[in-house]
XYZ file of C-alpha atoms in Angstrom:
763
model
C -0.051 -0.011 -0.101
C 0.979 3.238 -0.732
C -1.381 5.187 1.446
C -2.194 5.658 5.105
C -5.676 6.725 4.305
C -8.325 4.477 5.736
C -11.859 4.413 3.971
C -13.323 5.786 6.922
C -10.950 9.087 6.660
C -11.865 9.338 3.227
C -15.697 9.343 3.718
C -15.959 11.562 6.520
C -17.100 15.132 5.747
C -14.866 17.579 6.024
C -14.240 20.191 8.769
C -15.807 23.764 8.564
C -13.616 26.404 5.979
C -10.756 27.997 7.993
C -10.050 31.342 7.605
C -8.555 32.104 3.821
C -5.051 33.466 4.014
C -3.370 36.468 2.411
C -1.830 34.220 0.207
C -5.291 35.131 -2.240
C -4.920 38.878 -1.610
C -2.448 39.297 -4.748
C -4.401 37.392 -7.287
C -6.293 39.595 -9.998
C -10.246 38.648 -10.166
C -10.123 36.082 -12.681
C -7.234 34.350 -11.270
C -8.864 34.357 -7.627
C -12.140 33.136 -9.416
C -10.462 29.904 -10.771
C -8.982 29.945 -7.345
C -12.035 30.080 -5.171
C -14.535 28.021 -8.164
C -13.754 24.564 -5.930
C -17.390 22.738 -6.315
C -18.194 20.864 -9.519
C -16.056 21.126 -12.926
C -14.377 23.876 -13.896
C -12.247 24.692 -17.420
C -9.731 27.365 -16.760
C -8.762 28.996 -19.849
C -5.229 30.472 -19.058
C -3.721 32.489 -22.067
C -0.249 32.682 -22.452
C 1.601 34.651 -19.833
C -1.306 35.105 -17.231
C -0.174 33.403 -14.323
C -1.578 29.793 -14.754
C 1.001 28.278 -12.433
C 0.380 30.389 -9.991
C -3.677 29.683 -10.094
C -3.025 25.989 -10.096
C -0.483 26.181 -6.925
C -2.710 28.973 -5.038
C -5.668 26.213 -5.774
C -4.061 23.513 -4.211
C -2.664 25.795 -1.685
C -6.754 26.794 -1.145
C -8.024 23.168 -1.165
C -5.570 22.421 1.979
C -5.817 26.067 3.710
C -9.929 25.879 3.661
C -9.562 21.490 5.013
C -11.675 20.953 1.929
C -9.265 17.986 1.387
C -6.588 16.252 2.949
C -3.096 15.818 0.815
C -4.087 12.383 -0.141
C -7.410 13.000 -1.262
C -6.387 15.440 -4.003
C -5.098 14.042 -7.396
C -2.840 16.670 -9.426
C -1.827 15.677 -12.638
C 1.188 17.758 -14.786
C 2.599 16.414 -17.922
C 6.507 16.904 -16.940
C 8.242 15.902 -13.778
C 9.861 19.139 -13.528
C 6.096 20.726 -13.592
C 5.377 18.353 -10.282
C 8.337 19.420 -8.750
C 7.440 23.376 -8.899
C 4.269 23.019 -8.083
C 5.239 20.853 -4.480
C 7.828 23.077 -4.088
C 5.104 26.084 -4.274
C 2.765 24.682 -2.308
C 4.903 23.791 0.430
C 6.109 27.743 0.347
C 2.323 28.670 0.578
C 1.124 26.417 3.213
C 4.332 26.409 4.862
C 4.935 22.697 5.290
C 5.734 19.643 2.536
C 2.527 17.982 2.313
C 2.403 14.476 2.906
C 0.781 11.701 1.203
C -0.472 13.511 -1.693
C -0.872 12.564 -5.264
C 0.839 14.881 -7.551
C 2.615 13.661 -10.838
C 2.809 13.000 -14.195
C -0.139 10.563 -15.808
C 2.352 8.160 -16.466
C 3.656 8.200 -12.746
C 0.461 8.151 -11.199
C -1.053 5.843 -13.445
C 2.384 3.692 -12.497
C 1.254 4.037 -9.190
C -2.633 2.840 -9.112
C -1.220 -0.062 -11.303
C 1.130 -1.801 -8.904
C -1.743 -1.859 -6.585
C -4.024 -3.889 -8.680
C -1.381 -5.477 -11.173
C -2.752 -9.081 -10.825
C -6.315 -7.785 -12.485
C -4.704 -7.503 -15.819
C -2.332 -10.404 -15.187
C 0.343 -8.627 -14.211
C 2.570 -8.862 -10.529
C 2.866 -5.665 -8.417
C 7.185 -5.731 -9.586
C 6.597 -5.394 -13.036
C 8.940 -4.436 -15.469
C 8.212 -0.703 -17.323
C 10.156 -1.478 -20.832
C 12.097 1.391 -22.453
C 12.071 2.219 -26.456
C 14.784 -0.187 -27.055
C 13.467 -3.196 -25.549
C 9.966 -2.190 -27.371
C 11.786 -2.531 -30.555
C 13.308 -5.567 -29.903
C 10.315 -7.478 -28.362
C 8.704 -6.022 -31.776
C 11.493 -7.551 -33.973
C 11.212 -10.685 -32.206
C 7.587 -11.079 -33.041
C 7.891 -10.436 -36.684
C 10.490 -13.070 -37.097
C 8.231 -15.967 -35.365
C 5.193 -14.440 -37.833
C 7.931 -14.534 -40.853
C 6.982 -10.731 -41.519
C 9.844 -8.770 -43.843
C 11.405 -6.525 -41.133
C 13.043 -4.688 -43.797
C 9.578 -3.870 -45.502
C 7.996 -3.628 -42.017
C 10.171 -2.075 -39.617
C 9.745 -2.734 -36.268
C 9.662 1.124 -34.972
C 7.106 1.524 -37.681
C 4.801 -1.237 -36.105
C 5.601 -0.003 -32.549
C 4.211 3.560 -33.777
C 0.905 1.914 -34.474
C 0.825 0.186 -31.750
C 1.609 3.207 -29.328
C -1.113 5.118 -31.329
C -3.753 2.506 -30.876
C -3.130 2.640 -27.063
C -3.011 6.816 -27.064
C -6.587 6.112 -28.226
C -7.278 3.844 -25.391
C -7.715 1.047 -27.761
C -6.773 -2.668 -26.652
C -6.368 -5.390 -29.181
C -9.879 -6.927 -28.681
C -11.680 -3.366 -29.627
C -9.640 -3.603 -32.713
C -11.266 -5.657 -36.007
C -8.307 -7.184 -38.233
C -9.302 -4.481 -41.123
C -7.979 -1.707 -38.815
C -4.720 -2.085 -39.509
C -5.172 -2.174 -42.876
C -2.080 -3.465 -45.057
C 0.664 -2.989 -42.164
C 2.638 -5.808 -41.686
C 0.516 -7.180 -44.620
C -2.740 -7.028 -42.716
C -1.613 -8.507 -39.645
C -0.738 -5.711 -37.466
C -3.440 -6.296 -35.161
C -2.779 -9.839 -34.736
C 0.857 -8.499 -33.811
C -0.457 -6.046 -31.263
C -2.417 -8.809 -29.523
C 0.748 -10.940 -29.538
C 2.656 -8.105 -28.364
C 0.362 -8.036 -25.174
C 0.919 -11.465 -24.568
C 4.408 -11.237 -24.291
C 4.477 -8.303 -22.159
C 2.303 -10.090 -19.901
C 4.428 -13.078 -19.845
C 7.555 -10.983 -19.236
C 5.426 -9.452 -16.101
C 6.207 -6.328 -18.122
C 4.381 -3.218 -19.702
C 5.312 -0.461 -21.519
C 4.523 3.228 -21.045
C 1.250 3.580 -23.024
C 0.215 0.217 -20.653
C 0.223 2.131 -17.717
C -2.960 4.030 -18.506
C -4.598 1.473 -20.474
C -4.367 -1.325 -17.865
C -6.281 1.483 -15.361
C -9.075 2.071 -17.824
C -9.340 -1.695 -18.060
C -9.305 -2.091 -14.122
C -11.696 0.827 -13.667
C -14.280 -0.443 -16.584
C -13.890 -3.942 -15.541
C -13.825 -3.858 -11.445
C -16.210 -1.371 -10.130
C -15.155 -1.592 -6.676
C -12.003 -0.481 -7.205
C -12.951 2.440 -9.076
C -15.531 3.021 -6.223
C -12.729 3.338 -4.079
C -11.009 5.592 -6.127
C -13.979 7.861 -6.223
C -14.179 7.778 -2.449
C -10.549 8.680 -2.140
C -10.203 11.555 -4.527
C -12.367 14.881 -3.643
C -10.897 17.202 -5.906
C -8.795 16.909 -9.426
C -6.686 19.197 -10.952
C -4.985 18.976 -14.088
C -2.048 21.044 -16.105
C -1.742 21.800 -19.592
C -5.322 20.042 -20.620
C -5.027 20.948 -23.877
C -2.338 18.236 -24.572
C -3.997 15.294 -23.574
C -4.240 12.361 -25.574
C -7.759 10.321 -25.926
C -6.500 7.776 -23.361
C -5.247 10.707 -20.619
C -9.008 11.919 -21.250
C -10.589 8.704 -20.388
C -8.723 8.101 -17.386
C -9.710 11.737 -16.024
C -12.852 11.435 -16.874
C -13.583 8.063 -15.446
C -11.961 9.011 -12.070
C -14.243 12.379 -11.854
C -17.480 10.764 -12.854
C -18.369 10.685 -8.927
C -17.379 14.230 -7.388
C -17.157 16.062 -10.588
C -14.428 18.602 -9.001
C -12.161 18.430 -12.013
C -10.678 21.344 -12.728
C -8.849 21.746 -15.765
C -6.270 24.456 -16.795
C -4.959 24.882 -20.346
C -4.884 27.265 -23.354
C -6.723 25.685 -26.620
C -4.416 28.406 -28.610
C -1.420 26.371 -27.164
C -1.892 23.357 -28.342
C 0.800 21.948 -30.956
C 1.728 18.519 -29.913
C -0.874 16.634 -32.304
C 1.851 14.811 -33.376
C 2.300 12.948 -30.400
C -1.269 12.149 -29.866
C -2.411 15.033 -28.268
C -6.462 15.985 -29.094
C -7.077 19.704 -29.157
C -10.948 18.519 -29.017
C -10.794 17.229 -25.219
C -10.607 20.965 -24.430
C -13.060 22.260 -26.823
C -15.794 19.750 -25.637
C -14.923 20.283 -21.766
C -18.274 21.912 -21.332
C -20.471 19.073 -22.964
C -18.388 16.633 -20.839
C -19.325 18.210 -17.926
C -22.526 19.744 -18.092
C -22.874 23.183 -15.808
C -19.354 23.532 -15.609
C -18.095 27.119 -15.010
C -15.316 28.504 -17.801
C -12.984 31.306 -16.013
C -10.914 32.873 -18.425
C -7.410 34.477 -17.231
C -6.785 37.143 -19.939
C -4.472 39.661 -18.293
C -1.130 39.244 -19.424
C 2.088 39.708 -17.277
C 4.532 38.995 -19.756
C 4.213 40.903 -23.171
C 3.804 44.176 -24.094
C 0.508 45.586 -25.761
C 1.714 45.583 -29.287
C 3.000 41.517 -29.119
C -0.329 40.843 -27.665
C -2.320 42.186 -30.514
C -0.118 40.586 -33.204
C -0.481 37.327 -31.310
C -4.339 38.076 -30.791
C -4.787 39.056 -34.245
C -3.276 35.987 -35.757
C -4.954 33.377 -33.514
C -8.098 34.795 -34.221
C -8.055 33.373 -37.871
C -8.441 29.888 -36.207
C -11.851 28.279 -35.805
C -11.346 25.597 -33.579
C -10.994 27.747 -30.531
C -13.152 28.588 -27.463
C -12.027 32.611 -27.877
C -9.983 34.628 -25.410
C -8.688 37.847 -26.079
C -5.386 38.604 -24.267
C -4.596 42.236 -22.449
C -2.180 44.297 -20.748
C -2.039 46.862 -18.166
C 1.393 47.564 -19.430
C 2.458 50.109 -22.483
C 2.093 48.957 -25.802
C 5.946 48.797 -26.578
C 7.655 48.514 -29.876
C 5.903 47.183 -32.727
C 6.430 43.826 -33.811
C 9.355 44.272 -36.561
C 8.741 42.109 -40.027
C 11.509 42.013 -41.876
C 12.191 40.636 -45.474
C 15.551 39.359 -46.370
C 16.951 38.651 -49.620
C 18.248 34.926 -48.604
C 18.529 32.671 -45.572
C 22.168 33.685 -44.999
C 21.239 37.573 -44.898
C 18.500 36.312 -42.393
C 20.977 35.035 -40.085
C 23.223 37.889 -40.554
C 20.620 40.782 -39.920
C 19.531 38.646 -36.739
C 23.095 38.688 -35.877
C 23.684 42.816 -36.249
C 20.846 43.107 -34.208
C 21.773 41.167 -31.284
C 25.135 42.666 -31.284
C 23.678 46.245 -31.496
C 21.575 44.941 -28.374
C 24.074 43.653 -26.529
C 26.068 47.090 -26.815
C 23.083 48.805 -25.317
C 23.525 46.546 -22.335
C 20.886 43.883 -23.082
C 21.973 40.134 -22.289
C 22.500 37.729 -24.728
C 20.490 35.260 -22.059
C 17.951 37.054 -22.492
C 17.395 36.944 -26.235
C 16.463 33.685 -28.473
C 15.889 32.800 -31.775
C 13.271 30.044 -32.514
C 13.091 28.426 -35.611
C 10.322 26.120 -37.169
C 12.615 23.089 -37.763
C 15.883 22.037 -36.643
C 17.290 22.190 -39.759
C 16.907 26.144 -39.689
C 19.407 26.547 -37.086
C 22.672 25.722 -39.081
C 23.139 29.279 -40.849
C 22.854 31.109 -37.651
C 25.163 29.041 -35.703
C 27.745 29.531 -38.412
C 27.220 33.273 -38.209
C 27.207 33.288 -34.445
C 30.402 31.522 -34.654
C 31.950 33.957 -37.346
C 31.058 36.786 -34.924
C 32.523 34.944 -31.832
C 28.494 35.700 -30.411
C 28.343 32.923 -27.796
C 25.152 30.768 -28.216
C 23.269 27.356 -27.036
C 21.242 25.036 -28.499
C 18.247 23.879 -26.349
C 16.290 20.779 -26.833
C 19.135 19.282 -28.984
C 22.499 19.209 -30.255
C 24.456 21.856 -32.298
C 23.755 21.552 -36.143
C 27.191 19.746 -36.535
C 26.800 17.874 -33.533
C 23.508 16.251 -34.912
C 23.606 12.361 -34.968
C 22.432 12.181 -38.790
C 25.245 15.188 -39.450
C 28.174 13.039 -37.911
C 26.987 10.069 -39.799
C 26.840 12.050 -43.045
C 30.279 14.244 -42.003
C 31.973 10.549 -41.363
C 31.026 9.223 -45.154
C 32.689 12.109 -46.599
C 35.700 11.828 -44.094
C 36.363 8.505 -45.416
C 35.973 9.603 -49.297
C 38.542 12.307 -48.650
C 40.722 10.481 -46.630
C 40.752 6.828 -46.927
C 43.009 6.172 -43.503
C 40.172 8.057 -40.948
C 39.809 5.074 -38.834
C 37.269 7.038 -36.780
C 34.963 7.971 -39.268
C 35.415 4.789 -41.037
C 34.325 2.506 -37.716
C 31.406 4.970 -37.117
C 29.481 4.290 -40.499
C 30.884 0.773 -41.205
C 27.396 -0.620 -40.159
C 25.303 2.219 -40.449
C 22.754 1.264 -42.022
C 23.192 -1.978 -40.721
C 25.154 -4.263 -43.279
C 25.428 -7.006 -40.722
C 29.256 -6.133 -40.032
C 28.922 -7.033 -35.997
C 31.131 -7.023 -32.908
C 32.919 -9.911 -33.974
C 33.880 -9.059 -37.316
C 35.005 -5.468 -36.056
C 37.130 -7.468 -33.660
C 38.758 -9.204 -36.452
C 39.492 -5.958 -38.355
C 40.956 -4.092 -35.520
C 43.217 -7.087 -35.224
C 44.414 -7.424 -38.510
C 45.106 -3.434 -38.775
C 46.809 -3.300 -35.773
C 49.331 -6.310 -36.938
C 49.820 -5.070 -39.903
C 50.237 -1.224 -38.919
C 47.464 -0.034 -41.470
C 44.430 1.783 -41.822
C 41.466 -0.349 -41.219
C 40.079 0.338 -45.020
C 43.313 -1.214 -45.904
C 42.586 -3.960 -43.730
C 39.445 -4.459 -44.673
C 40.657 -4.953 -48.225
C 43.066 -7.449 -46.871
C 40.504 -9.783 -45.053
C 38.351 -9.718 -48.261
C 41.073 -12.038 -49.851
C 40.917 -14.622 -47.186
C 38.690 -16.751 -45.199
C 38.786 -15.312 -41.655
C 35.315 -14.005 -42.657
C 32.110 -15.811 -43.663
C 31.370 -15.177 -47.553
C 28.860 -13.057 -47.061
C 30.107 -11.069 -45.070
C 33.433 -10.536 -47.398
C 31.318 -9.804 -49.676
C 29.480 -7.020 -47.703
C 32.609 -5.540 -46.535
C 34.190 -5.546 -50.307
C 30.968 -3.872 -51.433
C 31.364 -0.942 -49.484
C 35.117 -0.639 -49.769
C 34.531 -0.661 -54.219
C 31.659 1.939 -53.186
C 34.306 4.203 -51.378
C 36.878 3.542 -54.146
C 34.533 4.610 -56.774
C 33.005 7.692 -55.047
C 36.988 8.587 -54.381
C 37.485 8.862 -58.154
C 34.090 10.454 -58.832
C 35.195 13.084 -56.667
C 38.033 14.028 -58.883
C 35.406 15.404 -61.679
C 32.100 15.779 -59.943
C 30.776 18.553 -57.652
C 31.011 17.732 -54.335
C 27.274 18.504 -53.533
C 26.294 16.148 -56.447
C 29.024 13.597 -54.447
C 27.657 14.002 -50.973
C 23.925 13.349 -52.478
C 25.572 10.440 -54.143
C 27.243 9.214 -51.386
C 24.077 9.272 -48.989
C 21.620 7.834 -51.393
C 23.874 4.892 -52.556
C 25.225 4.219 -49.289
C 21.542 3.280 -48.090
C 22.010 6.245 -45.384
C 18.995 8.434 -46.538
C 16.977 5.349 -47.421
C 17.051 4.497 -43.870
C 15.838 7.765 -42.808
C 13.479 7.467 -45.136
C 11.860 4.229 -43.900
C 12.479 5.264 -40.092
C 8.564 6.378 -38.847
C 9.700 8.161 -35.584
C 8.720 11.858 -35.212
C 12.467 12.959 -35.531
C 12.815 10.886 -39.145
C 11.281 13.752 -41.370
C 13.595 16.405 -39.176
C 16.805 14.268 -39.690
C 16.099 13.949 -43.632
C 15.889 17.982 -43.402
C 18.811 18.223 -41.573
C 20.660 16.098 -44.138
C 19.328 18.634 -46.774
C 20.569 21.415 -45.129
C 24.088 19.634 -44.871
C 24.302 19.932 -48.854
C 23.033 23.373 -48.941
C 26.289 24.094 -46.577
C 28.485 22.638 -48.388
C 27.471 24.619 -51.537
C 29.376 27.609 -50.226
C 32.388 25.854 -50.752
C 34.838 25.241 -53.580
C 35.691 21.639 -52.480
C 34.940 19.298 -50.468
C 38.323 19.687 -48.510
C 37.587 22.993 -47.813
C 34.156 21.918 -46.270
C 35.476 19.617 -44.054
C 38.233 21.992 -42.718
C 35.627 24.491 -42.396
C 33.304 22.134 -39.962
C 36.623 20.915 -37.986
C 36.855 24.682 -37.067
C 33.855 25.288 -36.243
C 33.229 22.389 -34.035
C 36.423 23.692 -32.150
C 35.052 27.174 -31.492
C 31.663 25.594 -30.327
C 33.699 24.210 -27.545
C 34.901 27.456 -26.453
C 31.433 29.458 -26.264
C 31.323 32.070 -22.979
C 28.354 31.872 -20.364
C 26.183 34.469 -21.248
C 24.866 32.792 -24.490
C 22.143 33.417 -26.840
C 19.317 30.921 -27.091
C 18.662 28.867 -30.322
C 15.648 26.164 -30.133
C 12.513 25.165 -31.807
C 9.237 26.473 -31.229
C 7.814 23.271 -29.901
C 10.887 23.345 -27.416
C 10.258 26.931 -26.608
C 6.710 26.264 -24.741
C 6.473 27.360 -21.278
C 9.927 29.643 -21.674
C 10.047 33.470 -22.298
C 12.836 35.591 -23.389
C 12.936 39.733 -23.518
C 13.799 39.569 -27.227
C 12.657 37.023 -29.625
C 13.423 36.275 -33.293
C 11.369 34.521 -35.400
C 12.410 33.480 -38.701
C 11.773 31.667 -41.885
C 8.336 32.385 -41.940
C 7.375 31.301 -45.433
C 5.011 29.004 -46.775
C 6.479 25.671 -46.500
C 8.640 26.196 -44.003
C 6.065 28.152 -41.531
C 3.061 26.569 -42.387
C 4.981 23.494 -42.379
C 4.221 22.050 -45.417
C 4.446 17.952 -44.519
C 2.105 19.478 -41.608
C -0.438 20.940 -44.009
C -0.078 17.736 -46.440
C -1.104 15.574 -43.714
C -3.790 17.172 -41.302
C -4.861 19.765 -43.899
C -7.019 22.520 -42.039
C -6.433 20.854 -38.245
C -2.285 20.944 -39.276
C -2.611 24.731 -40.475
C -4.774 25.665 -37.166
C -1.980 23.856 -35.487
C 0.934 25.720 -37.184
C -0.912 29.275 -36.372
C -1.204 27.803 -32.976
C 2.771 27.403 -33.170
C 3.195 30.630 -34.564
C 0.828 32.347 -31.782
C 3.228 30.560 -28.971
C 6.417 31.833 -30.900
C 5.061 35.797 -30.750
C 3.720 35.067 -26.991
C 7.256 34.135 -25.804
C 8.504 37.814 -25.932
C 8.572 40.388 -23.412
C 9.811 43.049 -24.998
C 10.466 42.766 -28.568
C 9.599 40.381 -31.551
C 11.112 40.244 -34.643
C 9.768 38.188 -37.773
C 11.538 37.762 -40.891
C 11.222 36.033 -44.206
C 13.503 35.416 -47.137
C 12.730 35.655 -51.206
C 14.957 32.930 -51.586
C 15.848 29.782 -49.510
C 18.744 27.315 -50.549
C 16.887 24.030 -50.008
C 18.953 21.048 -50.461
C 21.643 22.564 -52.820
C 19.059 24.401 -54.891
C 17.413 27.492 -54.984
C 13.689 28.043 -54.614
C 11.859 31.493 -54.380
C 10.049 31.822 -51.005
C 6.550 33.010 -50.475
C 6.081 35.055 -47.441
C 3.986 33.121 -44.787
C 0.370 33.360 -44.665
C 0.627 34.164 -41.076
C 2.729 37.485 -41.779
C -0.988 38.716 -43.991
C -2.630 37.622 -40.868
C -1.010 40.245 -38.086
C -2.857 43.173 -37.603
C -1.126 46.349 -38.990
C -1.521 48.573 -36.076
C 0.624 46.541 -34.302
C 3.480 45.622 -36.712
C 6.030 47.852 -38.515
C 7.436 46.518 -41.766
C 11.027 46.755 -43.350
C 12.769 44.948 -46.271
C 15.957 45.296 -47.725
C 16.682 47.620 -50.755
C 14.616 46.106 -53.782
C 11.948 44.039 -51.285
C 8.905 44.803 -50.342
C 7.755 43.772 -46.685
C 4.868 44.389 -44.773
C 1.627 42.404 -43.818
C -1.709 42.939 -46.252
C -3.237 43.542 -42.546
C -0.810 46.367 -42.384
C -2.163 47.769 -45.175
C 0.487 46.966 -47.759
C 1.313 44.613 -50.149
C 1.217 40.763 -48.342
C 5.192 40.497 -48.799
C 6.594 39.639 -52.239
C 3.436 39.965 -54.322
C 0.623 38.127 -52.227
C 0.430 34.550 -51.794
C -3.469 33.854 -52.537
C -2.363 30.539 -53.921
C 0.531 29.436 -52.346
C 3.376 27.046 -54.383
C 3.830 23.793 -52.609
C 7.575 23.144 -52.134
C 8.627 19.448 -51.805
C 10.624 19.181 -48.300
C 10.840 15.594 -49.188
C 14.445 13.461 -49.871
C 14.816 13.541 -53.909
C 15.413 10.283 -55.951
C 18.579 8.736 -56.210
C 20.930 11.081 -58.469
C 21.010 9.114 -62.019
C 24.644 8.457 -62.839
C 26.863 11.499 -64.119
C 27.475 11.355 -67.695
C 31.417 11.869 -68.413
C 32.338 9.277 -65.756
C 33.081 6.003 -66.430
C 34.587 3.353 -64.071
C 35.137 0.597 -65.890
C 37.764 -1.321 -65.654
C 38.930 0.008 -62.450
C 40.557 -2.431 -60.101
C 39.748 -2.832 -56.379
C 42.687 -3.904 -55.060
C 45.050 -2.230 -52.392
C 48.884 -4.118 -52.251
C 49.941 -5.221 -48.814
C 52.848 -3.843 -47.031
C 55.885 -5.938 -47.435
C 56.535 -7.732 -43.581
C 59.938 -7.529 -42.555
C 60.202 -11.220 -41.806
C 58.220 -14.560 -42.814
C 57.303 -15.848 -39.421
C 56.207 -19.106 -40.905
C 57.543 -21.763 -43.458
C 55.841 -24.177 -45.410
C 55.070 -27.609 -43.519
C 54.820 -25.614 -40.221
C 51.948 -27.167 -37.765
C 49.853 -24.010 -36.716
C 46.509 -23.413 -34.573
C 43.465 -21.060 -35.598
C 41.237 -20.162 -32.797
C 38.273 -20.546 -35.602
C 39.687 -23.434 -38.036
C 41.755 -25.344 -35.468
C 45.212 -27.025 -35.844
C 46.414 -26.997 -39.658
C 49.741 -27.427 -41.723
C 50.956 -24.336 -43.770
C 51.262 -25.335 -47.435
C 51.505 -21.574 -49.180
C 52.726 -18.230 -48.028
C 51.854 -15.374 -49.862
C 53.306 -12.043 -47.923
C 51.309 -11.747 -44.939
C 48.766 -14.281 -45.956
C 48.834 -18.036 -45.269
C 47.191 -20.721 -47.449
C 46.465 -23.366 -44.418
C 45.162 -27.333 -44.836
C 43.320 -27.354 -41.657
C 42.641 -30.807 -39.735
C 39.122 -30.779 -39.756
C 38.105 -27.432 -41.897
C 40.248 -27.948 -45.009
C 42.289 -24.983 -46.961
C 41.700 -21.858 -45.879
C 43.609 -18.797 -46.670
C 44.116 -16.409 -43.258
C 46.102 -13.919 -42.043
C 49.601 -14.598 -40.283
C 48.601 -12.762 -37.320
C 45.977 -14.849 -36.901
C 47.376 -18.395 -36.366
C 50.001 -19.134 -33.742
C 52.704 -22.208 -33.555
C 50.469 -25.574 -32.675
C 53.070 -26.304 -29.888
C 51.973 -22.596 -28.183
C 48.607 -23.424 -28.604
C 48.563 -26.532 -26.439
C-alpha cells in the first residue's frame, strides 16, 4: 500500500473552512475566481503569460488551507516531472510545510502507482518492469521474425508506432478488427499487437502506454476498485489539459465521474502536440463532457507588451477551433512587432546577428535573447554566423547542428571519401546503416589493422582475400570498400554537393531515415538536406571539412552569457525579453508536411505554434522571411507565410532590404513579395537517387590494395599452426602475410598470419 488513509477518513465530512490566508490578496479577479471555484467542474482557460502556474498552486494550497481536502484526497496531474517538482515546492511555500501522502505527478507516474496496487487484475505482478523504447523495438522484432514478416519491409519501429497510437487512443486489441490495421505488416498488425500484449504479460512487463491502458481496463472491469478511487479523490486538478491524448482524457473523465470536482487548466491556443497524440478536442468539448461547468478565462497577460499581444491575438483569431479569449495587459504598447524581409537565409542570419550585437552593446544580455525556428535544420545558418562573429550561443532541446547524429554520420562518410585512412570515421559508419558487420567482424578487422600497422580500410581489403570472414560478410565488406573507391574517383570530377547526395543515397543512409517511422525522422532528413546546402558555399569537399572542424573547435569555446537557439515546440513554457522568429515562409512555416498530412487541422496547429512563438517575447519580437531559400543545394523562390498577412497592421512595423517589398496585408501593404493567395507547394521530401553522372566511367577500375611487405616471414611451409576458429593445420603456401593452410577439420583456408600461432604454443 502506498497510503495510510483508511476509507473511513475518505468518507468523513470535511471540517468547516478555516479563515482564508493572505495568499489570495495578490491575485487578480479572474485568478481569484479560478482559485475559489472549488465545487463542480471548472475549466480555466489560461492564456500565455496569465499566471497559470500561480493559479494552480494557489488553488492546491487553498484546498488544503480551507480544509476541503487532505493531501491524499487530491489528485494533481502534470505533464512533466519538472512541473510537478515546481508545483510541490510552491505549494509547500504557501502552506508552510511539505504536504505528505498527496498524489501529485505526471500521468504515467500516477497511473503506475495505481497499477502496482492492482496489477494482478490485468495479469501482472506488482513488481512489473516498464520497458524502454529499445526493449519494445527488440520485442516487436522477435514477433516479426516468429511470424515470418519481413522486418526490412515493415520495420519494427513502424509497427511499434502503430501500436502506440492505438494505446494513446485507449484501444486494446480486443477493441480492434483486423481491418483496422489496413495493409500494415501484410494486414497482420492487429494480430501482432495482440501477440505483443501477450508477450508483455509473460515477461511481467508493460510499456508506458500500458500504464494508462491497464488503468482503464481495471476501472471499467472492476467497479469496486473504481469506487475506491471515487471515494478517495475529492478533487482533481489537471495542468496543460490541451495536450492530453484520448487515453489520458478517458482516465481523467472516469475518475471524475463521482465528485465532478475536476479543474482543468489549459489553453487551446497553445495546443501544438498533435503529432504525439494530443487531442485539442478534449478541451474544446469540456462543457459538453461536464454539463454546468464553470469556464473562467485568464486574459490579463503579465509577460508581453501591448503590441506583441495584439499581434498574437490578431493572428490566432483566424483559427476556427478555439473557445475564444483576448489577451490584454496593463503595460504600455511597447515597440511594434518588426517584420523583416531579406534576400536569402544567409542574409537573414546576418541581419539577426547584427541586431543581437546592437542590443548587446546597449546592455541587453545575450541570455535574454532567443532565436526560435520552426525546424531544426534552420539553426545551421545562425550557428555559423554566430561562430563567425564570436557570438556565444547554446542550442536547447537538441545538439548543435554539426553535433547531430545524422550530420556526424554523413560527415563520417565524406571524411572517408576524402581521407581513406580516417579510422574513426570509417569505424563510425562501417555498419550504418546495418550491414551485418557486427562486433566479432570488427574485432577481426581491428586485430588485422594493428598487426599489419595499416588503416582499417586497408586491413578490410586484405580480409576480403582470406577466409577469416564468412563469404557473405566478405562480399558485404568488399562492396562497401568498392563504393568508397568509386566515390573517391568521382570526387576528382563531380561537384562535391552532387557527390555528397550520391554517397548518402547509394550507401543506403538516406533510405534508412526515409523508412524510419519515428517523429524525429523527417527532421533528420531535413538536416541532411541542409548539410548539402552548407556544402554549396565551399569550393570543394576538403574546404568544407576543414570549415566544419574549425566550427566544432570554436563551439567548444562558447562563453557563459549565450543567445538561445531552439525550436518553437521546445520553447513552449519559456519566455525571453527579445525573440527572433525566422523563416516565416510558405512551406517552411506553415510547414508543408503538416498541411499535406492533416489539412486545415494542420494549418490551425501551425498557427497556434506561431502564436506560441510571438507570446514567448516580453519586450520585442522580430519576424523575418526570405525571398529565396537554398534547399538541398537548390535555390527556390520563397513566398511569405500567410501568417504575416494575418498580423494586424497597427501592431506591426514592416521593413525590407533594398529592392524587396515587406509588410503584411493586415498593415495595409502588399503581402510580402507580391501576395500569396495561391501558395506554391515546396517538396521537402528527400530526392530520389541521382542518375549516374555523364562523362564519368569507372569501368576497368581495379579494387585491389597492395599489402605492405612484411620485414620477416614468421612461418614456413610445412609448419604446424593453430587458428582459434579453424583449429590445427599445416601451412601449404605463403603469400606475404597471407597463409594457405590445410586445416585438419576445416580443409584448405587462406588466413592472415596474425591470426595463427605455432601449434606447440596452443597446446
